Each structure stands twice: as C-alpha cells, then as structure tokens.
C-alpha cells in the first residue's frame, strides 16, 4: 500500500544523533520560538527519555522511533484535551497495523501488540485560559530492539512480533500522515467519530479483567467505555459502573 503523504506534519524535521529528550527539546522550543505546526524533533538516542508518570523511557541507539510533534490546537478546549490522547493513540495504532495485525490501545494511550507494550506516548499540553495553546506529542515505538532491560514490564517490538527488521523512515511517514489525519478530525470537532474509533481499538474492551487501586486492592470488572473527560468506565460484577482517572488504576495481567 502506498504511504499517504502528510501536507505539513513532519515536514519541518529537526534531527539529533543524541539528545536528553525530544519532548523536553520541543517544549523548550515552543516556549522560546514559534516553530511551524507539525514540526517534529527526532533522535537516535535519548539520555533522559521521558515516560508517563515521571518514568524513564529506555531505547537502544538507532533501533527505534523516538519523535515529538508540535501542534497548535487552539480551537480545542482544555476540558477536551483527552482527544489529543485519542488522536495520538489512533495514529500510532493505525501506523503499526501496517506491520502487525492485532494492535490495540491500552487506556489511556499505551500501544499493545497482544499483551505486550510496543509503543508509548507522552502528550504535554500548554493551556491558555480555557483553550489549548500548544501540544507536544512524544512517541516512542519499539521497532528493531530485540532485548530489553529486565525492569521494563512486558516490552515487545515490531521486529519481535514480525521476525523482521522494519524501516524506521517508513514508520515515520505513516505516523506523520496518520497524526495529520486525526488532527484534521480533531479540528473539525469530529469527537464522536474519534471516540468510536478509539473504543473499537481499545485493549480489553468488554472483557472481564482484574484491576487494582491503592484503596480497593484487586477487583474484577470490564471496561465499557470512557466518559467525556476520558476517564475509564468500568462495570463491576454487581453491575454498577465506576470511573477512574489516569494513575488511579492499574491493570493486572
Ligand atoms: C510512556 O511512558 O509510555 C510514554 C513514553 C513516551 C516516550 C517518547 S520517546 C520520544 C518522546 N521523548 C520523550 O522523552 N518521551 C517521548
């Protein structure tokens, strides 16, 4: 299949052989200059790669996609910022589906192949009043890395899943086009379409799963959807519905 070409996303491409973090660099850039929308910052190696919840993102030199994109979604309200997670989650999932058949989005926006994490996304928004001023979408995709440190839970990569090394440039072209497609939907406020697509690809949707919170310990429930703020909706065994925000809940394998 031909790779669709993005109009502006990824066109202004800033590359470093090594950097602390592409997200940190992009956030710094937007605080000092006004880079064109769709600018991306790429590197082969991060000395301080940022994961969610202050975690470190590990990636072997030159093996994986390490990239951050800059957008200015001024027309999006801060209360709708979860749609930037949906936008980025769908773009990465759809990109990887050209290499791997079963790719899912684990709420809020981890990307899973089977029960293993293949990509992570860190969205950092800057707000102006009630609107979003800028967003940096940082994406780490495990592509050609085969061995991972033992302390990384459940990692996998495109090469592990397919048995073949993949072309990072092709993955980035799909990713840029996919992000731009989702960004156009976002700017049109096509929230229903985006949410439906997100739920269609949501990991463990409607499957009975064991979850855990600090206050409840383990419990069994099934994901039924997300609310308007992107909180995860769970149906308990007694049929009541409860909602959880990010960091409040862990999935047990
Ligand atoms: C996660 O914890 O799942 C999010 C990981 C995000 C990693 C990417 S790699 C490129 C970009 N730069 C960073 O420092 N982090 C993101």
GROMACS .gro file of C-alpha atoms and ligand atoms in nm:
model
  269
    1UNK     CA    1   0.000   0.000   0.000
    2UNK     CA    2   0.127   0.349  -0.086
    3UNK     CA    3   0.210   0.567   0.212
    4UNK     CA    4  -0.019   0.873   0.216
    5UNK     CA    5   0.174   1.198   0.219
    6UNK     CA    6   0.123   1.447   0.502
    7UNK     CA    7   0.076   1.810   0.400
    8UNK     CA    8   0.266   1.969   0.686
    9UNK     CA    9   0.316   1.715   0.965
   10UNK     CA   10   0.677   1.607   0.994
   11UNK     CA   11   0.788   1.841   0.714
   12UNK     CA   12   1.000   2.058   0.941
   13UNK     CA   13   1.220   1.783   1.074
   14UNK     CA   14   1.480   1.852   1.342
   15UNK     CA   15   1.721   1.564   1.395
   16UNK     CA   16   1.978   1.499   1.668
   17UNK     CA   17   2.203   1.199   1.689
   18UNK     CA   18   2.163   1.220   2.068
   19UNK     CA   19   1.961   1.448   2.296
   20UNK     CA   20   1.823   1.442   2.651
   21UNK     CA   21   1.459   1.409   2.540
   22UNK     CA   22   1.279   1.509   2.219
   23UNK     CA   23   0.979   1.618   2.430
   24UNK     CA   24   1.196   1.840   2.650
   25UNK     CA   25   1.356   1.993   2.340
   26UNK     CA   26   1.018   2.053   2.171
   27UNK     CA   27   0.867   2.205   2.489
   28UNK     CA   28   1.168   2.434   2.520
   29UNK     CA   29   1.141   2.535   2.153
   30UNK     CA   30   0.776   2.637   2.180
   31UNK     CA   31   0.848   2.842   2.491
   32UNK     CA   32   1.113   3.044   2.304
   33UNK     CA   33   1.022   3.041   1.933
   34UNK     CA   34   0.724   2.974   1.714
   35UNK     CA   35   0.811   2.659   1.512
   36UNK     CA   36   0.577   2.574   1.223
   37UNK     CA   37   0.288   2.347   1.308
   38UNK     CA   38   0.372   1.981   1.252
   39UNK     CA   39   0.741   2.034   1.334
   40UNK     CA   40   0.897   1.714   1.459
   41UNK     CA   41   1.205   1.655   1.670
   42UNK     CA   42   1.377   1.320   1.618
   43UNK     CA   43   1.671   1.142   1.766
   44UNK     CA   44   1.856   0.811   1.765
   45UNK     CA   45   1.917   0.814   2.139
   46UNK     CA   46   1.778   0.993   2.446
   47UNK     CA   47   1.984   1.034   2.761
   48UNK     CA   48   1.675   1.131   2.964
   49UNK     CA   49   1.379   0.992   2.767
   50UNK     CA   50   1.058   1.080   2.946
   51UNK     CA   51   0.782   0.827   3.006
   52UNK     CA   52   0.448   0.880   3.175
   53UNK     CA   53   0.428   0.946   3.549
   54UNK     CA   54   0.789   1.066   3.562
   55UNK     CA   55   0.921   0.732   3.436
   56UNK     CA   56   1.227   0.689   3.213
   57UNK     CA   57   1.181   0.576   2.850
   58UNK     CA   58   1.455   0.332   2.755
   59UNK     CA   59   1.555   0.280   2.392
   60UNK     CA   60   1.867   0.132   2.232
   61UNK     CA   61   2.063   0.364   1.997
   62UNK     CA   62   1.927   0.384   1.643
   63UNK     CA   63   1.684   0.094   1.682
   64UNK     CA   64   1.354   0.268   1.748
   65UNK     CA   65   1.132   0.564   1.666
   66UNK     CA   66   1.187   0.848   1.914
   67UNK     CA   67   0.996   1.152   1.796
   68UNK     CA   68   0.797   1.452   1.922
   69UNK     CA   69   0.549   1.654   1.715
   70UNK     CA   70   0.434   2.010   1.777
   71UNK     CA   71   0.073   2.119   1.714
   72UNK     CA   72  -0.132   2.430   1.798
   73UNK     CA   73  -0.486   2.303   1.862
   74UNK     CA   74  -0.619   2.646   1.970
   75UNK     CA   75  -0.977   2.554   1.893
   76UNK     CA   76  -0.977   2.268   2.145
   77UNK     CA   77  -1.099   2.334   2.499
   78UNK     CA   78  -0.882   2.226   2.789
   79UNK     CA   79  -1.175   2.011   2.903
   80UNK     CA   80  -1.148   1.816   2.574
   81UNK     CA   81  -0.774   1.756   2.600
   82UNK     CA   82  -0.823   1.381   2.624
   83UNK     CA   83  -0.891   1.393   2.249
   84UNK     CA   84  -0.520   1.460   2.197
   85UNK     CA   85  -0.458   1.122   2.360
   86UNK     CA   86  -0.717   0.971   2.128
   87UNK     CA   87  -0.562   1.142   1.825
   88UNK     CA   88  -0.212   1.019   1.904
   89UNK     CA   89  -0.319   0.672   2.018
   90UNK     CA   90  -0.512   0.614   1.696
   91UNK     CA   91  -0.230   0.747   1.477
   92UNK     CA   92   0.027   0.514   1.636
   93UNK     CA   93  -0.210   0.217   1.638
   94UNK     CA   94  -0.307   0.265   1.275
   95UNK     CA   95   0.059   0.306   1.176
   96UNK     CA   96   0.161  -0.019   1.343
   97UNK     CA   97  -0.135  -0.205   1.195
   98UNK     CA   98   0.054  -0.193   0.861
   99UNK     CA   99   0.316  -0.423   1.019
  100UNK     CA  100   0.126  -0.614   1.287
  101UNK     CA  101  -0.232  -0.748   1.265
  102UNK     CA  102  -0.356  -0.708   1.625
  103UNK     CA  103  -0.258  -0.372   1.771
  104UNK     CA  104  -0.466  -0.219   2.050
  105UNK     CA  105  -0.470   0.100   2.254
  106UNK     CA  106  -0.445   0.037   2.624
  107UNK     CA  107  -0.618   0.320   2.806
  108UNK     CA  108  -0.522   0.597   2.807
  109UNK     CA  109  -0.268   0.567   2.522
  110UNK     CA  110  -0.023   0.282   2.553
  111UNK     CA  111   0.001   0.074   2.238
  112UNK     CA  112  -0.012  -0.303   2.276
  113UNK     CA  113   0.060  -0.597   2.049
  114UNK     CA  114  -0.114  -0.888   2.220
  115UNK     CA  115  -0.043  -0.839   2.591
  116UNK     CA  116   0.285  -0.656   2.537
  117UNK     CA  117   0.367  -0.289   2.511
  118UNK     CA  118   0.509  -0.189   2.174
  119UNK     CA  119   0.483   0.191   2.195
  120UNK     CA  120   0.432   0.469   2.447
  121UNK     CA  121   0.302   0.823   2.405
  122UNK     CA  122   0.361   1.129   2.620
  123UNK     CA  123   0.130   1.423   2.545
  124UNK     CA  124   0.230   1.754   2.704
  125UNK     CA  125  -0.017   2.041   2.665
  126UNK     CA  126   0.026   2.410   2.736
  127UNK     CA  127  -0.304   2.583   2.816
  128UNK     CA  128  -0.407   2.943   2.756
  129UNK     CA  129  -0.713   3.016   2.968
  130UNK     CA  130  -0.974   2.755   2.885
  131UNK     CA  131  -0.817   2.658   2.549
  132UNK     CA  132  -0.514   2.453   2.446
  133UNK     CA  133  -0.229   2.668   2.323
  134UNK     CA  134   0.027   2.407   2.218
  135UNK     CA  135   0.071   2.036   2.240
  136UNK     CA  136   0.380   1.822   2.215
  137UNK     CA  137   0.308   1.461   2.125
  138UNK     CA  138   0.608   1.245   2.211
  139UNK     CA  139   0.608   0.896   2.063
  140UNK     CA  140   0.840   0.606   2.132
  141UNK     CA  141   0.787   0.298   1.913
  142UNK     CA  142   0.992  -0.015   1.973
  143UNK     CA  143   1.086  -0.118   1.622
  144UNK     CA  144   1.414  -0.307   1.587
  145UNK     CA  145   1.511  -0.361   1.953
  146UNK     CA  146   1.515  -0.728   2.048
  147UNK     CA  147   1.649  -0.724   2.403
  148UNK     CA  148   1.507  -0.504   2.679
  149UNK     CA  149   1.621  -0.438   3.035
  150UNK     CA  150   1.456  -0.677   3.279
  151UNK     CA  151   1.283  -0.399   3.472
  152UNK     CA  152   1.068  -0.295   3.174
  153UNK     CA  153   0.729  -0.461   3.211
  154UNK     CA  154   0.608  -0.659   2.905
  155UNK     CA  155   0.802  -0.494   2.621
  156UNK     CA  156   0.785  -0.602   2.260
  157UNK     CA  157   0.888  -0.454   1.924
  158UNK     CA  158   0.795  -0.473   1.558
  159UNK     CA  159   1.097  -0.699   1.495
  160UNK     CA  160   0.999  -0.935   1.779
  161UNK     CA  161   0.639  -0.954   1.659
  162UNK     CA  162   0.712  -1.000   1.289
  163UNK     CA  163   1.054  -1.168   1.292
  164UNK     CA  164   1.183  -0.896   1.058
  165UNK     CA  165   1.359  -0.563   1.095
  166UNK     CA  166   1.147  -0.270   0.981
  167UNK     CA  167   1.231   0.061   0.812
  168UNK     CA  168   1.209   0.346   1.066
  169UNK     CA  169   1.162   0.604   0.789
  170UNK     CA  170   0.854   0.426   0.654
  171UNK     CA  171   0.705   0.405   1.002
  172UNK     CA  172   0.760   0.778   1.050
  173UNK     CA  173   0.594   0.860   0.716
  174UNK     CA  174   0.284   0.660   0.813
  175UNK     CA  175   0.288   0.820   1.156
  176UNK     CA  176   0.306   1.177   1.025
  177UNK     CA  177   0.022   1.115   0.778
  178UNK     CA  178  -0.183   0.939   1.048
  179UNK     CA  179  -0.136   1.218   1.300
  180UNK     CA  180  -0.234   1.477   1.043
  181UNK     CA  181  -0.550   1.283   0.951
  182UNK     CA  182  -0.651   1.261   1.318
  183UNK     CA  183  -0.561   1.627   1.371
  184UNK     CA  184  -0.799   1.733   1.090
  185UNK     CA  185  -1.077   1.529   1.257
  186UNK     CA  186  -0.993   1.695   1.590
  187UNK     CA  187  -1.004   2.045   1.439
  188UNK     CA  188  -1.346   1.965   1.290
  189UNK     CA  189  -1.458   1.856   1.639
  190UNK     CA  190  -1.542   1.511   1.498
  191UNK     CA  191  -1.528   1.380   1.852
  192UNK     CA  192  -1.791   1.108   1.805
  193UNK     CA  193  -1.601   0.953   1.512
  194UNK     CA  194  -1.271   0.967   1.702
  195UNK     CA  195  -1.418   0.821   2.019
  196UNK     CA  196  -1.589   0.538   1.831
  197UNK     CA  197  -1.264   0.452   1.652
  198UNK     CA  198  -1.074   0.466   1.984
  199UNK     CA  199  -1.324   0.231   2.153
  200UNK     CA  200  -1.310  -0.006   1.854
  201UNK     CA  201  -0.940  -0.050   1.920
  202UNK     CA  202  -0.942  -0.035   2.300
  203UNK     CA  203  -0.749  -0.311   2.477
  204UNK     CA  204  -0.974  -0.539   2.684
  205UNK     CA  205  -1.297  -0.354   2.599
  206UNK     CA  206  -1.589  -0.559   2.741
  207UNK     CA  207  -1.355  -0.832   2.870
  208UNK     CA  208  -1.364  -0.929   3.237
  209UNK     CA  209  -1.028  -0.818   3.374
  210UNK     CA  210  -0.861  -0.787   3.713
  211UNK     CA  211  -0.780  -0.429   3.810
  212UNK     CA  212  -0.619  -0.282   4.118
  213UNK     CA  213  -0.632   0.051   4.301
  214UNK     CA  214  -0.448   0.165   4.614
  215UNK     CA  215  -0.771   0.183   4.810
  216UNK     CA  216  -0.960  -0.127   4.686
  217UNK     CA  217  -0.688  -0.382   4.611
  218UNK     CA  218  -0.771  -0.629   4.330
  219UNK     CA  219  -1.118  -0.640   4.178
  220UNK     CA  220  -1.280  -0.778   3.864
  221UNK     CA  221  -1.459  -0.552   3.617
  222UNK     CA  222  -1.498  -0.489   3.249
  223UNK     CA  223  -1.428  -0.174   3.050
  224UNK     CA  224  -1.746  -0.032   2.897
  225UNK     CA  225  -1.611   0.297   2.763
  226UNK     CA  226  -1.473   0.637   2.856
  227UNK     CA  227  -1.655   0.946   2.983
  228UNK     CA  228  -1.637   1.299   2.837
  229UNK     CA  229  -1.311   1.371   3.023
  230UNK     CA  230  -1.151   1.045   2.914
  231UNK     CA  231  -1.197   0.869   3.248
  232UNK     CA  232  -1.223   0.492   3.213
  233UNK     CA  233  -1.571   0.349   3.278
  234UNK     CA  234  -1.578   0.007   3.439
  235UNK     CA  235  -1.875  -0.217   3.509
  236UNK     CA  236  -1.836  -0.416   3.827
  237UNK     CA  237  -1.966  -0.769   3.880
  238UNK     CA  238  -2.268  -0.626   4.069
  239UNK     CA  239  -2.345  -0.423   3.752
  240UNK     CA  240  -2.266  -0.079   3.899
  241UNK     CA  241  -2.049   0.149   3.687
  242UNK     CA  242  -1.745   0.326   3.831
  243UNK     CA  243  -1.499   0.566   3.668
  244UNK     CA  244  -1.124   0.607   3.714
  245UNK     CA  245  -0.876   0.875   3.611
  246UNK     CA  246  -0.522   0.812   3.493
  247UNK     CA  247  -0.288   0.698   3.773
  248UNK     CA  248  -0.583   0.580   3.985
  249UNK     CA  249  -0.594   0.232   3.835
  250UNK     CA  250  -0.366  -0.048   3.722
  251UNK     CA  251  -0.447  -0.344   3.502
  252UNK     CA  252  -0.340  -0.682   3.639
  253UNK     CA  253  -0.219  -0.923   3.373
  254LIG     C1  254   0.515   0.605   2.824
  254LIG     O1  255   0.558   0.606   2.940
  254LIG     O2  256   0.452   0.510   2.781
  254LIG     C2  257   0.538   0.724   2.735
  254LIG     C3  258   0.667   0.712   2.663
  254LIG     C4  259   0.695   0.824   2.565
  254LIG     C5  260   0.834   0.813   2.509
  254LIG     C6  261   0.860   0.910   2.398
  254LIG     S1  262   1.014   0.878   2.317
  254LIG     C7  263   1.003   1.030   2.232
  254LIG     C8  264   0.947   1.131   2.328
  254LIG     N1  265   1.052   1.192   2.406
  254LIG     C9  266   1.046   1.161   2.533
  254LIG     O3  267   1.128   1.198   2.621
  254LIG     N2  268   0.941   1.082   2.557
  254LIG    C10  269   0.866   1.058   2.436
   0.00000   0.00000   0.00000
